Coordinates of C-alpha atoms and ligand atoms in Angstrom, one line a residue:
Chain A
M985 CA 0.0 77.2 -45.7
P986 CA 0.2 73.7 -47.1
T987 CA -0.9 73.0 -50.6
V988 CA -2.9 70.0 -51.7
S989 CA -2.9 68.5 -55.1
L990 CA -5.5 65.9 -56.2
Q991 CA -7.9 64.9 -58.9
V992 CA -11.5 66.0 -58.4
N993 CA -14.0 64.5 -60.8
G994 CA -11.2 63.8 -63.3
K995 CA -9.7 67.3 -63.2
S996 CA -6.3 68.1 -61.5
V997 CA -6.7 70.6 -58.7
T998 CA -4.1 72.3 -56.5
R999 CA -5.1 74.6 -53.7
E1000 CA -3.6 76.3 -50.7
V1001 CA -5.5 75.1 -47.6
E1002 CA -5.0 75.2 -43.9
G1003 CA -4.0 72.0 -42.2
R1004 CA -7.4 72.0 -40.4
T1005 CA -9.4 72.5 -43.6
L1006 CA -11.8 69.5 -44.1
L1007 CA -12.1 67.7 -47.4
V1008 CA -15.8 68.7 -47.5
Q1009 CA -14.8 72.4 -47.1
L1010 CA -12.3 72.1 -49.9
L1011 CA -15.0 70.6 -52.1
R1012 CA -17.8 73.0 -51.2
E1013 CA -16.1 76.3 -50.3
H1014 CA -12.9 76.3 -52.4
L1015 CA -14.2 74.3 -55.5
G1016 CA -17.9 75.3 -55.4
L1017 CA -19.0 71.6 -55.5
T1018 CA -22.0 72.1 -53.2
G1019 CA -23.6 68.8 -54.1
T1020 CA -21.8 67.2 -51.2
H1021 CA -23.8 68.1 -48.1
V1022 CA -23.0 68.5 -44.4
G1023 CA -25.8 67.1 -42.3
C1024 CA -24.4 66.4 -38.9
D1025 CA -20.7 67.3 -39.0
T1026 CA -20.1 64.6 -36.4
S1027 CA -19.3 61.6 -38.7
Q1028 CA -22.8 60.0 -38.3
C1029 CA -25.1 60.9 -41.1
G1030 CA -23.3 60.3 -44.4
A1031 CA -24.6 63.3 -46.2
C1032 CA -21.0 64.2 -47.0
V1033 CA -19.9 60.9 -48.5
V1034 CA -17.6 61.1 -51.5
H1035 CA -15.2 58.6 -53.1
V1036 CA -11.5 58.8 -52.4
D1037 CA -9.6 56.4 -54.7
G1038 CA -12.9 54.6 -55.3
C1039 CA -13.8 54.1 -51.6
S1040 CA -16.7 55.9 -49.9
V1041 CA -15.6 58.1 -47.0
K1042 CA -17.2 60.8 -44.9
S1043 CA -15.6 64.0 -46.2
C1044 CA -16.4 65.8 -43.0
T1045 CA -14.1 63.4 -41.2
M1046 CA -11.1 63.8 -43.4
L1047 CA -8.7 66.7 -43.7
A1048 CA -8.2 68.1 -47.2
V1049 CA -4.5 67.5 -46.9
Q1050 CA -5.1 63.8 -46.3
A1051 CA -6.5 63.6 -49.8
E1052 CA -3.1 64.5 -51.3
G1053 CA -2.4 62.6 -54.5
T1054 CA -5.8 60.9 -54.5
E1055 CA -8.7 60.8 -57.0
V1056 CA -11.9 62.2 -55.5
T1057 CA -15.3 61.7 -57.0
T1058 CA -18.3 63.7 -55.8
I1059 CA -22.0 63.5 -56.8
E1060 CA -21.2 66.1 -59.6
G1061 CA -18.8 63.6 -61.1
L1062 CA -21.2 60.7 -61.6
A1063 CA -23.4 61.8 -64.5
A1064 CA -22.0 61.6 -68.1
A1065 CA -20.7 64.7 -69.8
D1066 CA -24.0 65.0 -71.8
G1067 CA -26.0 65.0 -68.5
T1068 CA -27.2 61.4 -68.7
L1069 CA -27.6 60.3 -65.2
H1070 CA -25.5 57.5 -63.7
P1071 CA -27.6 54.3 -63.4
M1072 CA -27.7 54.7 -59.6
Q1073 CA -28.9 58.3 -59.9
A1074 CA -31.5 57.2 -62.4
A1075 CA -32.7 54.5 -60.1
F1076 CA -33.2 56.9 -57.2
R1077 CA -35.4 59.0 -59.4
E1078 CA -37.3 56.1 -60.9
H1079 CA -38.0 54.5 -57.5
H1080 CA -38.7 57.7 -55.5
G1081 CA -35.6 57.1 -53.4
L1082 CA -35.7 60.7 -52.2
Q1083 CA -38.0 63.3 -50.7
C1084 CA -36.2 66.4 -49.6
G1085 CA -33.0 65.2 -51.3
Y1086 CA -30.7 66.3 -48.5
C1087 CA -29.2 62.9 -47.8
T1088 CA -29.4 61.8 -51.5
P1089 CA -25.8 62.7 -52.7
G1090 CA -24.3 60.7 -49.8
M1091 CA -26.8 57.9 -50.3
V1092 CA -25.9 57.6 -54.0
M1093 CA -22.2 57.8 -53.4
S1094 CA -22.4 55.0 -50.7
A1095 CA -24.6 53.0 -53.0
V1096 CA -22.3 53.2 -55.9
D1097 CA -19.4 52.0 -53.7
L1098 CA -21.5 49.2 -52.3
A1099 CA -22.6 48.0 -55.8
Q1100 CA -19.0 48.2 -57.1
T1101 CA -17.7 46.2 -54.1
H1102 CA -20.4 43.5 -54.2
G1103 CA -21.7 43.4 -57.8
H1104 CA -25.0 41.7 -57.1
L1105 CA -26.7 43.1 -54.0
D1106 CA -29.5 41.7 -51.8
E1107 CA -31.7 43.6 -49.5
K1108 CA -29.7 42.7 -46.3
T1109 CA -26.4 43.8 -47.9
V1110 CA -28.0 47.1 -48.9
R1111 CA -29.5 47.8 -45.5
E1112 CA -26.2 47.0 -43.7
G1113 CA -24.2 48.8 -46.4
L1114 CA -26.2 52.0 -45.8
E1115 CA -25.6 51.9 -42.0
G1116 CA -23.6 55.1 -42.2
N1117 CA -26.2 57.1 -44.2
I1118 CA -29.2 58.6 -42.4
C1119 CA -32.4 59.8 -44.1
R1120 CA -35.0 61.7 -42.1
C1121 CA -37.7 61.6 -44.8
T1122 CA -38.2 58.4 -46.7
G1123 CA -38.2 55.5 -44.2
Y1124 CA -35.5 53.9 -46.4
H1125 CA -37.9 51.5 -48.2
N1126 CA -37.6 53.2 -51.6
I1127 CA -33.9 53.9 -51.1
V1128 CA -33.3 50.2 -50.7
K1129 CA -35.4 49.5 -53.8
A1130 CA -33.5 52.1 -55.7
V1131 CA -30.1 50.8 -54.7
L1132 CA -31.1 47.2 -55.7
A1133 CA -32.3 48.4 -59.1
G1134 CA -29.3 50.8 -59.5
A1135 CA -26.9 48.0 -58.8
E1136 CA -28.5 45.7 -61.3
A1137 CA -28.5 48.5 -63.9
M1138 CA -24.8 49.1 -63.2
R1139 CA -24.2 45.4 -63.9
A1140 CA -26.2 45.5 -67.0
G1141 CA -24.6 48.8 -68.1
V1142 CA -28.0 50.4 -68.8
P1143 CA -30.6 52.2 -66.7
K1144 CA -33.6 50.0 -65.7
A1145 CA -37.3 51.1 -65.5
A1146 CA -39.3 50.7 -62.4
E1147 CA -41.2 47.4 -61.9
Chain B
M613 CA -10.9 73.2 -34.9
Y614 CA -7.8 75.0 -33.6
A615 CA -5.1 75.6 -36.2
F616 CA -2.1 73.2 -36.2
E617 CA 1.0 72.5 -38.3
Y618 CA 0.4 69.5 -40.6
H619 CA 3.1 66.9 -41.4
R620 CA 3.0 64.2 -43.9
P621 CA 6.1 62.0 -43.4
T622 CA 6.7 59.1 -45.9
T623 CA 8.9 56.9 -43.6
L624 CA 8.4 55.6 -40.1
A625 CA 11.8 57.1 -39.1
E626 CA 10.7 60.6 -40.1
A627 CA 7.3 60.2 -38.4
A628 CA 9.0 59.1 -35.2
R629 CA 11.4 62.1 -35.4
L630 CA 8.5 64.5 -35.8
A631 CA 6.6 63.0 -32.9
S632 CA 9.5 62.7 -30.5
G633 CA 10.3 65.3 -27.9
N634 CA 7.1 67.3 -28.8
E635 CA 4.4 66.7 -26.2
D636 CA 2.0 68.8 -28.2
A637 CA 2.2 66.7 -31.4
K638 CA -0.5 64.3 -32.2
I639 CA -0.4 61.2 -34.5
L640 CA -3.2 61.1 -37.1
A641 CA -4.2 57.7 -38.6
G642 CA -7.7 57.2 -39.9
G643 CA -8.9 60.4 -38.2
Q644 CA -12.3 58.8 -37.3
T645 CA -11.8 59.6 -33.7
L646 CA -9.1 62.3 -33.7
I647 CA -10.9 64.6 -36.3
P648 CA -14.2 64.7 -34.4
T649 CA -12.1 65.4 -31.2
L650 CA -10.3 68.3 -32.9
K651 CA -13.6 69.7 -34.2
Q652 CA -15.0 69.8 -30.7
R653 CA -11.9 71.5 -29.6
L654 CA -11.3 68.8 -27.0
A655 CA -7.6 68.7 -28.1
Q656 CA -5.3 71.4 -29.3
P657 CA -2.2 69.9 -30.8
S658 CA 0.5 72.2 -32.1
D659 CA 1.5 69.6 -34.7
V660 CA -0.4 66.8 -36.4
V661 CA 1.8 63.9 -37.8
D662 CA -0.2 62.0 -40.5
L663 CA 0.8 58.4 -40.9
G664 CA -1.3 58.1 -44.1
A665 CA 1.7 58.2 -46.4
V666 CA 4.0 55.9 -44.4
A667 CA 3.6 52.8 -46.6
E668 CA 5.5 50.4 -44.3
L669 CA 2.8 50.7 -41.6
R670 CA 0.0 49.3 -43.8
G671 CA -0.6 45.7 -44.7
I672 CA -1.3 42.2 -43.6
C673 CA 1.0 39.3 -43.6
E674 CA 1.3 35.7 -42.3
D675 CA 4.4 34.9 -40.3
G676 CA 4.4 31.2 -39.4
D677 CA 1.4 30.7 -37.1
T678 CA 1.1 34.5 -36.5
L679 CA -0.9 37.1 -38.3
V680 CA 0.8 40.5 -38.5
I681 CA -1.4 43.5 -39.3
G682 CA 0.2 47.0 -39.8
A683 CA -1.0 49.8 -37.6
T684 CA -2.6 51.9 -40.4
T685 CA -4.4 49.0 -42.1
P686 CA -8.1 50.1 -42.3
H687 CA -10.8 47.9 -40.8
A688 CA -12.3 47.3 -44.3
E689 CA -9.0 45.8 -45.5
V690 CA -8.8 43.5 -42.5
A691 CA -12.5 42.4 -43.0
A692 CA -11.9 41.6 -46.7
S693 CA -8.5 40.0 -46.4
A694 CA -8.3 36.4 -47.5
V695 CA -5.3 35.8 -45.2
V696 CA -7.3 37.1 -42.1
Q697 CA -10.3 35.1 -43.1
R698 CA -8.2 31.9 -43.4
L699 CA -6.1 32.4 -40.2
I700 CA -8.5 34.1 -37.8
P701 CA -12.0 34.3 -39.4
A702 CA -13.4 35.7 -36.1
L703 CA -11.1 38.7 -36.5
A704 CA -12.3 39.4 -40.0
K705 CA -15.8 39.3 -38.8
L706 CA -15.1 41.7 -35.9
A707 CA -13.6 44.2 -38.4
E708 CA -16.6 43.8 -40.6
G709 CA -18.9 44.8 -37.7
I710 CA -17.1 48.1 -36.8
G711 CA -19.2 51.2 -37.4
D712 CA -20.3 51.6 -41.0
A713 CA -18.6 51.2 -44.4
Q714 CA -17.2 54.7 -44.4
V715 CA -15.7 54.4 -40.9
R716 CA -14.2 51.0 -41.9
N717 CA -12.7 52.5 -45.1
R718 CA -10.7 55.1 -43.0
G719 CA -10.4 53.9 -39.4
T720 CA -7.3 51.8 -38.6
L721 CA -6.3 49.0 -36.2
G722 CA -3.6 51.2 -34.6
G723 CA -6.0 54.2 -34.1
S724 CA -8.6 52.0 -32.5
I725 CA -6.3 50.4 -30.0
C726 CA -4.4 53.6 -29.2
N727 CA -7.6 55.3 -28.5
N728 CA -8.8 52.4 -26.2
D729 CA -12.4 53.5 -26.2
P730 CA -14.1 51.3 -23.6
S731 CA -16.6 50.2 -26.2
A732 CA -14.1 49.5 -29.1
D733 CA -14.1 46.0 -30.6
Y734 CA -10.4 45.4 -31.4
P735 CA -9.2 45.4 -27.7
A736 CA -11.2 42.3 -27.1
A737 CA -9.4 40.5 -29.9
L738 CA -5.9 41.5 -28.8
V739 CA -6.5 40.5 -25.2
V740 CA -8.2 37.2 -25.9
L741 CA -5.7 36.1 -28.5
G742 CA -2.7 37.2 -26.5
A743 CA -1.5 39.5 -29.2
T744 CA 1.7 41.6 -29.1
V745 CA 1.7 45.3 -29.9
H746 CA 4.8 46.4 -31.8
T747 CA 5.9 50.0 -31.3
T748 CA 8.7 52.2 -32.5
T749 CA 10.6 51.3 -29.3
R750 CA 9.4 47.9 -27.9
K751 CA 6.9 45.0 -27.9
I752 CA 4.0 45.1 -25.4
A753 CA 1.8 42.2 -24.5
A754 CA -1.9 43.1 -25.1
E755 CA -2.9 42.7 -21.5
D756 CA -0.2 45.3 -20.4
F757 CA -1.1 47.6 -23.3
F758 CA -4.7 48.5 -22.3
T759 CA -4.4 50.3 -18.9
G760 CA -7.7 52.1 -18.4
M761 CA -10.5 54.1 -20.0
F762 CA -9.0 55.8 -23.1
E763 CA -5.5 54.9 -21.6
T764 CA -2.7 52.7 -22.8
A765 CA 0.9 51.9 -21.9
L766 CA 2.1 54.1 -24.8
E767 CA 4.6 56.9 -24.1
P768 CA 3.4 60.2 -25.7
D769 CA 5.8 60.0 -28.6
E770 CA 5.7 56.2 -29.1
I771 CA 4.1 55.0 -32.4
V772 CA 2.3 51.7 -32.8
T773 CA 3.7 50.0 -35.9
A774 CA 1.9 46.6 -36.0
V775 CA 0.0 44.0 -34.0
A776 CA 1.0 40.3 -34.1
F777 CA -1.9 37.9 -33.4
P778 CA -1.2 34.2 -32.7
K779 CA -3.6 31.9 -34.6
P780 CA -6.2 30.5 -32.2
G781 CA -8.1 27.3 -32.3
K782 CA -11.9 27.8 -32.3
A783 CA -12.9 31.4 -31.8
A784 CA -15.8 33.8 -32.1
Y785 CA -16.7 37.4 -31.2
V786 CA -20.3 38.5 -30.5
K787 CA -21.4 42.0 -29.5
F788 CA -24.5 43.8 -28.7
P789 CA -24.0 46.8 -30.9
N790 CA -25.1 50.3 -30.0
P791 CA -28.0 50.7 -32.5
A792 CA -26.6 54.1 -33.7
S793 CA -22.8 53.8 -33.7
R794 CA -22.3 50.0 -33.7
Y795 CA -19.8 50.4 -30.9
A796 CA -20.0 47.4 -28.5
T797 CA -22.5 48.0 -25.7
V798 CA -21.0 44.7 -24.6
G799 CA -18.8 42.5 -26.8
V800 CA -17.3 39.1 -25.8
F801 CA -14.5 37.3 -27.6
V802 CA -14.1 33.6 -26.8
A803 CA -11.1 31.7 -28.2
E804 CA -9.0 28.6 -27.7
V805 CA -5.4 29.7 -27.2
G806 CA -2.6 27.2 -26.5
G807 CA -5.1 24.5 -25.5
Q808 CA -6.9 26.9 -23.0
V809 CA -10.3 28.7 -23.4
R810 CA -9.9 32.5 -23.0
V811 CA -12.7 35.0 -22.6
A812 CA -12.3 38.8 -23.1
V813 CA -15.0 41.4 -22.5
T814 CA -15.2 44.9 -24.0
G815 CA -17.8 47.6 -23.5
A816 CA -18.8 46.5 -20.0
A817 CA -16.1 48.0 -17.9
P818 CA -13.8 51.1 -18.2
S819 CA -11.3 48.9 -20.2
V820 CA -11.2 45.5 -21.7
Y821 CA -10.7 42.5 -19.3
R822 CA -10.5 38.8 -19.2
W823 CA -13.5 37.1 -17.5
T824 CA -11.6 34.4 -15.6
E825 CA -14.6 32.8 -14.0
A826 CA -16.0 32.0 -17.4
E827 CA -12.6 30.7 -18.5
Q828 CA -12.6 28.3 -15.6
A829 CA -16.2 27.2 -16.3
L830 CA -15.3 26.6 -19.9
A831 CA -12.2 24.6 -19.1
G832 CA -14.2 21.4 -19.6
G833 CA -15.2 22.3 -23.2
L834 CA -17.0 25.0 -25.3
D835 CA -20.5 24.4 -23.9
P836 CA -22.7 27.6 -23.5
A837 CA -24.6 25.8 -20.6
A838 CA -21.3 25.8 -18.6
L839 CA -21.8 29.5 -18.0
D840 CA -25.4 29.1 -16.6
G841 CA -24.3 29.2 -13.0
L842 CA -22.2 32.4 -13.3
T843 CA -23.4 35.8 -12.3
V844 CA -21.8 39.1 -13.2
D845 CA -21.5 41.9 -10.6
P846 CA -22.8 45.2 -12.0
D847 CA -20.7 47.2 -9.5
G848 CA -18.0 49.1 -11.3
L849 CA -19.4 48.4 -14.8
N850 CA -20.1 51.3 -17.2
A851 CA -23.5 53.0 -16.9
D852 CA -24.6 55.6 -19.4
I853 CA -27.6 56.7 -21.5
H854 CA -27.2 53.5 -23.6
A855 CA -27.3 50.9 -20.8
S856 CA -27.2 50.6 -17.0
G857 CA -24.6 48.6 -15.2
E858 CA -27.2 45.9 -14.4
Y859 CA -28.1 45.7 -18.1
R860 CA -24.5 45.4 -19.1
A861 CA -23.8 42.7 -16.5
S862 CA -26.7 40.7 -18.0
L863 CA -25.4 41.3 -21.5
V864 CA -21.9 40.0 -20.6
K865 CA -23.3 36.6 -19.8
V866 CA -25.7 36.5 -22.8
M867 CA -23.0 37.6 -25.3
A868 CA -20.5 35.1 -23.8
K869 CA -23.0 32.3 -24.2
R870 CA -23.6 33.3 -27.8
A871 CA -19.9 33.6 -28.5
V872 CA -19.3 30.1 -27.1
A873 CA -22.1 28.8 -29.3
A874 CA -20.7 30.6 -32.3
C875 CA -17.2 29.2 -31.8
V876 CA -15.9 27.5 -35.0
Ligands
LIG2525 C1 -19.6 56.7 -36.6 C2 -18.5 55.9 -36.0 C3 -18.8 54.6 -35.6 C4 -17.8 53.8 -35.0 N1 -18.1 52.6 -34.6 C5 -17.2 51.8 -34.0 C6 -17.4 50.5 -33.6 O1 -18.5 49.9 -33.8 N2 -16.4 49.8 -33.0 C7 -15.2 50.3 -32.8 O2 -14.3 49.6 -32.3 N3 -14.9 51.5 -33.2 C8 -15.8 52.3 -33.8 N4 -15.5 53.6 -34.3 C9 -14.1 54.1 -34.1 C10 -13.3 53.7 -35.3 O3 -13.0 52.3 -35.2 C11 -12.0 54.4 -35.4 O4 -11.3 53.8 -36.5 C12 -11.0 54.3 -34.2 O5 -11.6 54.6 -33.0 C13 -9.8 55.3 -34.4 O6 -9.0 54.9 -35.5 P1 -8.4 55.9 -36.5 O7 -7.5 55.2 -37.3 O8 -9.5 56.7 -37.1 O9 -7.5 56.8 -35.5 P2 -7.4 58.4 -35.3 O10 -8.7 59.0 -35.1 O11 -6.5 58.9 -36.4 O12 -6.5 58.4 -33.9 C14 -7.1 58.0 -32.7 C15 -6.1 58.2 -31.6 O13 -5.0 57.2 -31.7 C16 -3.7 57.9 -31.9 N5 -3.0 57.0 -32.9 C17 -3.5 56.6 -34.0 N6 -2.7 55.8 -34.7 C18 -1.6 55.6 -33.8 C19 -0.4 54.9 -33.9 N7 -0.1 54.1 -34.9 N8 0.5 55.0 -32.9 C20 0.2 55.8 -31.8 N9 -0.9 56.5 -31.7 C21 -1.8 56.5 -32.7 C22 -4.1 59.3 -32.3 O14 -3.1 60.2 -31.9 C23 -5.4 59.5 -31.6 O15 -5.1 59.9 -30.3 C24 -16.5 54.4 -34.8 C25 -16.2 55.7 -35.3 C26 -17.2 56.5 -35.8 C27 -16.9 57.8 -36.3
LIG2526 S1 -21.9 65.5 -42.4 FE1 -20.3 64.0 -42.5 S2 -21.2 62.3 -41.6 FE2 -22.8 63.9 -41.3
LIG2527 S1 -34.7 62.5 -48.6 FE1 -34.8 64.0 -47.0 S2 -33.2 63.3 -45.7 FE2 -33.3 61.7 -47.1

């Protein structure tokens, strides 16, 4: 069986996997990082989004072995070591950007990438940028509010209270 | 997914050797089409040859009046490239409109054209601009490359290495996206190439094609009204749950007029 070596949330990891093992299976089943969800398993919903070398990708549509030598960040890797939420996570809580929470890890990971790519965000950019993330609960309105606030907080370097 | 042997070559020569003479081997680029296909057990390759570590296949460069894009360059990189935006802005915009951010971060130019999905965006760009597909063994003109629905002129063990796009005059691509996937229900690319207006249509028929009647109508200049008198025959066009042949026929004209109007 092939082995794959990568960084996951800052830690070096080497595991034996099958060629067909998906990245999301490596994360959830081999490493116990169950914050990354599988919603559709058909590349549509974005519940499985993680960062690979800083870019958001659907981890259900990538083989674990394709992540060889990369740095992967999952939702578990966003908060500070003392548990302080990442500004984007804090903004989702503050602005009620979630209901059942199933889509939330993927939403947050996509949103962080979007904010890092664009810096300042406007509503249109957020709605287009979240094209690959589906939420069955919220109607997106508060998600968009949360991402706009989270992006500003990331720029300012501090969490921002709801308006 | 059925089990397979995974290979991660670091040079094109090694990748070509692994693919050659093995009909059951499959090339893996961004995986955005191949991995879903494997998950559904619609393919059972014995070997998967991943191009992800072959550095020479990725990148964008300007070669005189030609833009050369490596086969494994992801859509997001094409969309964000200052070189593409300067030489062929309509191509950068096309790449920006593919799928969603995560698909654009993984999906590649080579994977898109080798798959030749009837609703894919890139084939319209290659055909309208008269691009050349470079492979491990030869150079293929775009119009000879796309041969039918999900079919290309590639031999089973041939690898696409790059695509060379001549710089056009005015050009624009406009599509009517499928609201879920963003694939082109119909997409029309209009461009001035070598002093002539060319029109390529994707999404409407089993494979990309040039709409020659529209090209003739536009010979006098890029005026959307020049297309008013044309009709598109729905016979032989794609019909599925997303759109009927009649609807696609109507969209071809509407998208073409919008593309002409958007030409810059
Ligand atoms: C949710 C979703 C939305 C999408 N929306 C759009 C859209 O709006 N517009 C659009 O055009 N596309 C869309 N796509 C498809 C996307 O653009 C893919 O990137 C593309 O179809 C395949 O590219 P890939 O690099 O992922 O190829 P892969 O999936 O890795 O490979 C596809 C096929 O090409 C072969 N192949 C790949 N590279 C080479 C090569 N260099 N030489 C020879 N053979 C090769 C493989 O063997 C395989 O058969 C979407 C996909 C998804 C999942
Ligand atoms: S589980 Fe990966 S996109 Fe839905
Ligand atoms: S909060 Fe329930 S799916 Fe988005």
